[in-house]
């Protein structure tokens, strides 16, 4: 999970920790580095972050051989079509909108992982 908000990271952790092992990062650049090293099964990536935003981090993850096919869920407060199209062009697998609905989050995680 990559988010600059500790509150959002806690919400996501509470929703998922019972079923999944979780690794966190606090910005897009750190998230890419951690993902390349740790090779997670799924990446939750906030869109609006300082330094490296979620769209740029998603592009970078798709350029890395070890994360090229890793499912990426972009987490965003915007649900307009143009925003979502931009995310899919960057290579995301799906979106989760804020405020986070924990049941929706868990369902999308399961779908991405084939659980």
XYZ file of N, CA and C in Angstrom:
345
model
N 0.832 -1.163 0.000
C 0.000 0.000 0.000
C 0.884 1.236 0.000
N 0.557 2.162 -0.873
C 1.336 3.388 -0.990
C 0.376 4.568 -0.841
N 0.595 5.365 0.199
C -0.235 6.541 0.433
C 0.519 7.482 1.349
N 0.410 8.784 1.120
C 1.054 9.752 1.997
C 0.212 10.048 3.231
N -0.997 9.522 3.298
C -1.881 9.710 4.443
C -1.834 8.483 5.355
N -1.364 8.694 6.573
C -1.322 7.593 7.535
C -2.722 7.105 7.872
N -3.708 7.987 7.829
C -5.093 7.601 8.109
C -5.592 6.610 7.065
N -5.362 6.910 5.804
C -5.798 6.003 4.731
C -5.057 4.674 4.835
N -3.751 4.712 5.098
C -3.000 3.469 5.254
C -3.586 2.618 6.379
N -3.965 3.252 7.489
C -4.558 2.497 8.609
C -5.897 1.883 8.221
N -6.720 2.639 7.516
C -8.023 2.114 7.084
C -7.820 0.895 6.185
N -6.916 1.014 5.227
C -6.651 -0.102 4.318
C -6.084 -1.299 5.077
N -5.176 -1.045 6.003
C -4.598 -2.131 6.797
C -5.670 -2.839 7.615
N -6.551 -2.073 8.258
C -7.610 -2.682 9.060
C -8.519 -3.556 8.211
N -8.783 -3.126 6.995
C -9.670 -3.887 6.108
C -9.017 -5.163 5.593
N -7.704 -5.159 5.451
C -7.031 -6.257 4.747
C -6.131 -7.136 5.604
N -5.708 -6.657 6.769
C -4.670 -7.375 7.534
C -5.076 -8.767 7.983
N -6.347 -9.001 8.132
C -6.816 -10.322 8.554
C -6.586 -11.377 7.469
N -6.552 -10.944 6.225
C -6.460 -11.869 5.096
C -5.120 -11.819 4.351
N -4.388 -10.714 4.496
C -3.192 -10.508 3.677
C -2.041 -9.921 4.488
N -0.820 -10.232 4.078
C 0.363 -9.574 4.622
C 0.488 -8.227 3.921
N 0.845 -7.199 4.666
C 0.833 -5.844 4.127
C 2.201 -5.184 4.294
N 2.616 -4.509 3.235
C 3.825 -3.687 3.237
C 3.376 -2.281 2.843
N 3.904 -1.259 3.516
C 3.474 0.104 3.210
C 4.647 0.970 2.756
N 4.297 2.036 2.052
C 5.240 3.079 1.648
C 4.491 4.399 1.705
N 5.233 5.494 1.855
C 4.598 6.793 2.081
C 4.584 7.742 0.895
N 5.186 7.367 -0.219
C 5.084 8.177 -1.438
C 5.369 7.295 -2.643
N 5.102 7.828 -3.816
C 5.224 7.037 -5.036
C 6.608 6.506 -5.312
N 7.630 7.322 -5.100
C 9.001 6.879 -5.340
C 9.390 5.737 -4.417
N 9.068 5.894 -3.137
C 9.340 4.829 -2.170
C 8.530 3.587 -2.517
N 7.288 3.780 -2.938
C 6.431 2.653 -3.295
C 6.988 1.829 -4.439
N 7.517 2.494 -5.453
C 8.120 1.781 -6.581
C 9.327 0.982 -6.099
N 10.183 1.609 -5.309
C 11.383 0.933 -4.814
C 11.032 -0.283 -3.960
N 10.066 -0.118 -3.072
C 9.653 -1.228 -2.198
C 9.035 -2.346 -3.027
N 8.200 -1.997 -3.987
C 7.548 -3.015 -4.821
C 8.557 -3.807 -5.642
N 9.544 -3.135 -6.189
C 10.568 -3.821 -6.980
C 11.354 -4.787 -6.095
N 11.646 -4.359 -4.874
C 12.414 -5.218 -3.968
C 11.576 -6.348 -3.372
N 10.364 -6.035 -2.945
C 9.525 -7.007 -2.227
C 8.663 -7.883 -3.141
N 8.394 -7.418 -4.342
C 7.576 -8.142 -5.319
C 6.217 -8.582 -4.768
N 5.375 -7.617 -4.398
C 4.060 -7.957 -3.834
C 3.135 -8.563 -4.888
N 2.094 -9.211 -4.417
C 1.093 -9.795 -5.314
C 0.119 -8.750 -5.836
N 0.023 -7.617 -5.131
C -0.913 -6.545 -5.475
C -0.370 -5.242 -4.911
N -0.630 -4.137 -5.614
C -0.203 -2.813 -5.144
C -1.420 -1.907 -5.081
N -1.662 -1.302 -3.903
C -2.665 -0.252 -3.745
C -1.912 1.058 -3.770
N -2.295 1.950 -4.660
C -1.497 3.141 -4.939
C -2.370 4.384 -4.964
N -2.135 5.285 -4.016
C -2.853 6.553 -3.994
C -2.475 7.359 -5.234
N -3.383 8.158 -5.736
C -3.104 8.973 -6.922
C -2.444 10.293 -6.533
N -3.008 10.997 -5.576
C -2.511 12.324 -5.222
C -1.503 12.201 -4.080
N -0.218 12.335 -4.440
C 0.881 12.281 -3.471
C 1.944 13.273 -3.896
N 2.713 13.776 -2.932
C 3.813 14.672 -3.301
C 4.937 13.896 -3.970
N 5.793 14.602 -4.641
C 6.996 14.074 -5.301
C 6.628 13.222 -6.520
N 6.207 11.985 -6.316
C 5.825 11.092 -7.418
C 4.366 10.711 -7.207
N 3.485 11.189 -8.101
C 2.061 10.867 -7.924
C 1.775 9.425 -8.359
N 0.556 8.987 -8.101
C 0.180 7.609 -8.398
C 0.226 7.253 -9.867
N -0.120 8.181 -10.745
C -0.058 7.891 -12.177
C 1.384 7.635 -12.613
N 2.291 8.508 -12.154
C 3.702 8.328 -12.512
C 4.273 7.054 -11.901
N 3.919 6.777 -10.656
C 4.395 5.549 -10.006
C 3.870 4.317 -10.742
N 2.627 4.366 -11.185
C 2.037 3.249 -11.925
C 2.805 3.018 -13.224
N 3.117 4.093 -13.943
C 3.908 3.973 -15.176
C 5.271 3.339 -14.889
N 5.918 3.799 -13.837
C 7.239 3.259 -13.480
C 7.149 1.774 -13.131
N 6.102 1.401 -12.406
C 5.928 -0.005 -12.038
C 5.721 -0.868 -13.277
N 5.037 -0.341 -14.276
C 4.824 -1.093 -15.514
C 6.098 -1.207 -16.344
N 7.047 -0.312 -16.123
C 8.329 -0.368 -16.830
C 9.293 -1.370 -16.209
N 9.068 -1.709 -14.942
C 9.935 -2.654 -14.235
C 9.500 -4.085 -14.546
N 10.445 -4.912 -14.912
C 10.113 -6.289 -15.271
C 9.418 -7.031 -14.136
N 9.875 -6.846 -12.899
C 9.324 -7.623 -11.776
C 7.933 -7.170 -11.346
N 7.502 -5.983 -11.746
C 6.167 -5.503 -11.379
C 5.269 -5.256 -12.594
N 5.770 -5.583 -13.762
C 5.036 -5.315 -15.004
C 3.625 -5.911 -14.991
N 3.472 -7.100 -14.448
C 2.155 -7.758 -14.471
C 1.470 -7.778 -13.108
N 2.037 -7.088 -12.119
C 1.426 -7.023 -10.794
C 0.158 -6.180 -10.859
N -0.965 -6.673 -10.356
C -2.180 -5.850 -10.342
C -1.970 -4.585 -9.511
N -2.487 -3.477 -10.009
C -2.393 -2.194 -9.309
C -3.788 -1.609 -9.167
N -4.191 -1.357 -7.913
C -5.439 -0.655 -7.633
C -5.088 0.786 -7.305
N -5.568 1.726 -8.100
C -5.369 3.133 -7.794
C -6.454 3.571 -6.816
N -6.046 4.300 -5.794
C -6.958 4.798 -4.769
C -7.088 6.297 -4.973
N -8.317 6.777 -5.188
C -8.506 8.180 -5.542
C -9.829 8.724 -5.023
N -9.863 10.023 -4.836
C -11.113 10.681 -4.441
C -11.907 11.123 -5.669
N -11.304 11.018 -6.839
C -11.989 11.419 -8.076
C -12.472 10.192 -8.836
N -13.707 10.242 -9.275
C -14.255 9.102 -10.009
C -14.757 9.495 -11.397
N -14.304 10.652 -11.899
C -14.742 11.067 -13.227
C -14.063 10.212 -14.294
N -14.674 10.124 -15.438
C -14.220 9.261 -16.524
C -12.811 9.618 -16.984
N -12.515 10.897 -17.143
C -11.186 11.310 -17.624
C -10.088 10.862 -16.657
N -10.340 10.967 -15.377
C -9.379 10.553 -14.356
C -9.149 9.042 -14.434
N -10.228 8.299 -14.571
C -10.116 6.842 -14.662
C -9.418 6.425 -15.954
N -9.739 7.073 -17.054
C -9.067 6.756 -18.321
C -7.570 6.986 -18.211
N -7.179 8.061 -17.544
C -5.758 8.337 -17.358
C -5.103 7.209 -16.561
N -5.776 6.735 -15.532
C -5.253 5.630 -14.733
C -5.089 4.356 -15.538
N -6.073 4.027 -16.343
C -5.975 2.817 -17.162
C -4.871 2.950 -18.212
N -4.681 4.157 -18.765
C -3.576 4.374 -19.703
C -2.217 4.186 -19.026
N -2.153 4.487 -17.747
C -0.901 4.299 -16.985
C -0.658 2.835 -16.645
N -1.712 2.016 -16.747
C -1.537 0.592 -16.501
C -2.213 0.037 -15.269
N -3.094 0.805 -14.640
C -3.753 0.265 -13.450
C -4.743 -0.831 -13.826
N -5.046 -1.669 -12.852
C -5.992 -2.771 -13.054
C -7.414 -2.359 -12.719
N -7.552 -1.476 -11.707
C -8.876 -1.037 -11.267
C -8.701 0.156 -10.334
N -9.823 0.712 -9.882
C -9.842 1.858 -8.993
C -10.609 1.542 -7.723
N -10.214 2.187 -6.641
C -10.976 2.219 -5.395
C -11.139 3.696 -5.085
N -12.356 4.131 -4.797
C -12.592 5.543 -4.531
C -12.640 5.824 -3.030
N -12.210 7.042 -2.704
C -12.297 7.546 -1.339
C -13.595 8.322 -1.206
N -14.260 8.314 -0.079
C -13.878 7.582 1.111
C -13.961 6.076 0.869
N -13.054 5.353 1.482
C -12.931 3.922 1.224
C -14.063 3.149 1.871
N -14.723 2.361 1.053
C -15.706 1.392 1.515
C -14.945 0.083 1.691
N -14.788 -0.375 2.921
C -13.925 -1.529 3.179
C -14.414 -2.799 2.487
N -15.701 -2.959 2.335
C -16.213 -4.139 1.629
C -15.850 -4.074 0.152
N -15.980 -2.901 -0.462
C -15.597 -2.731 -1.865
C -14.097 -2.969 -2.029
N -13.294 -2.434 -1.111
C -11.850 -2.619 -1.172
C -11.498 -4.103 -1.123
N -12.050 -4.816 -0.180
C -11.774 -6.240 -0.039
C -12.206 -7.007 -1.286
N -13.354 -6.666 -1.840
C -13.843 -7.330 -3.051
C -12.914 -7.075 -4.241
N -12.470 -5.833 -4.409
C -11.583 -5.524 -5.532
C -10.218 -6.188 -5.358
N -9.731 -6.252 -4.135
C -8.468 -6.940 -3.862
C -8.613 -8.416 -4.236
N -9.689 -9.024 -3.781
C -9.915 -10.452 -4.086
C -10.026 -10.676 -5.590
N -10.729 -9.792 -6.281
C -10.856 -9.936 -7.727
C -9.499 -9.832 -8.428
N -8.689 -8.875 -8.011
C -7.366 -8.719 -8.629
C -6.460 -9.914 -8.360
N -6.613 -10.512 -7.194
C -5.767 -11.649 -6.831
C -6.354 -12.989 -7.258
N -7.584 -12.967 -7.748
C -8.224 -14.219 -8.173
C -8.640 -15.085 -7.005
N -8.850 -14.457 -5.835
C -9.280 -15.204 -4.641
C -10.769 -15.506 -4.674
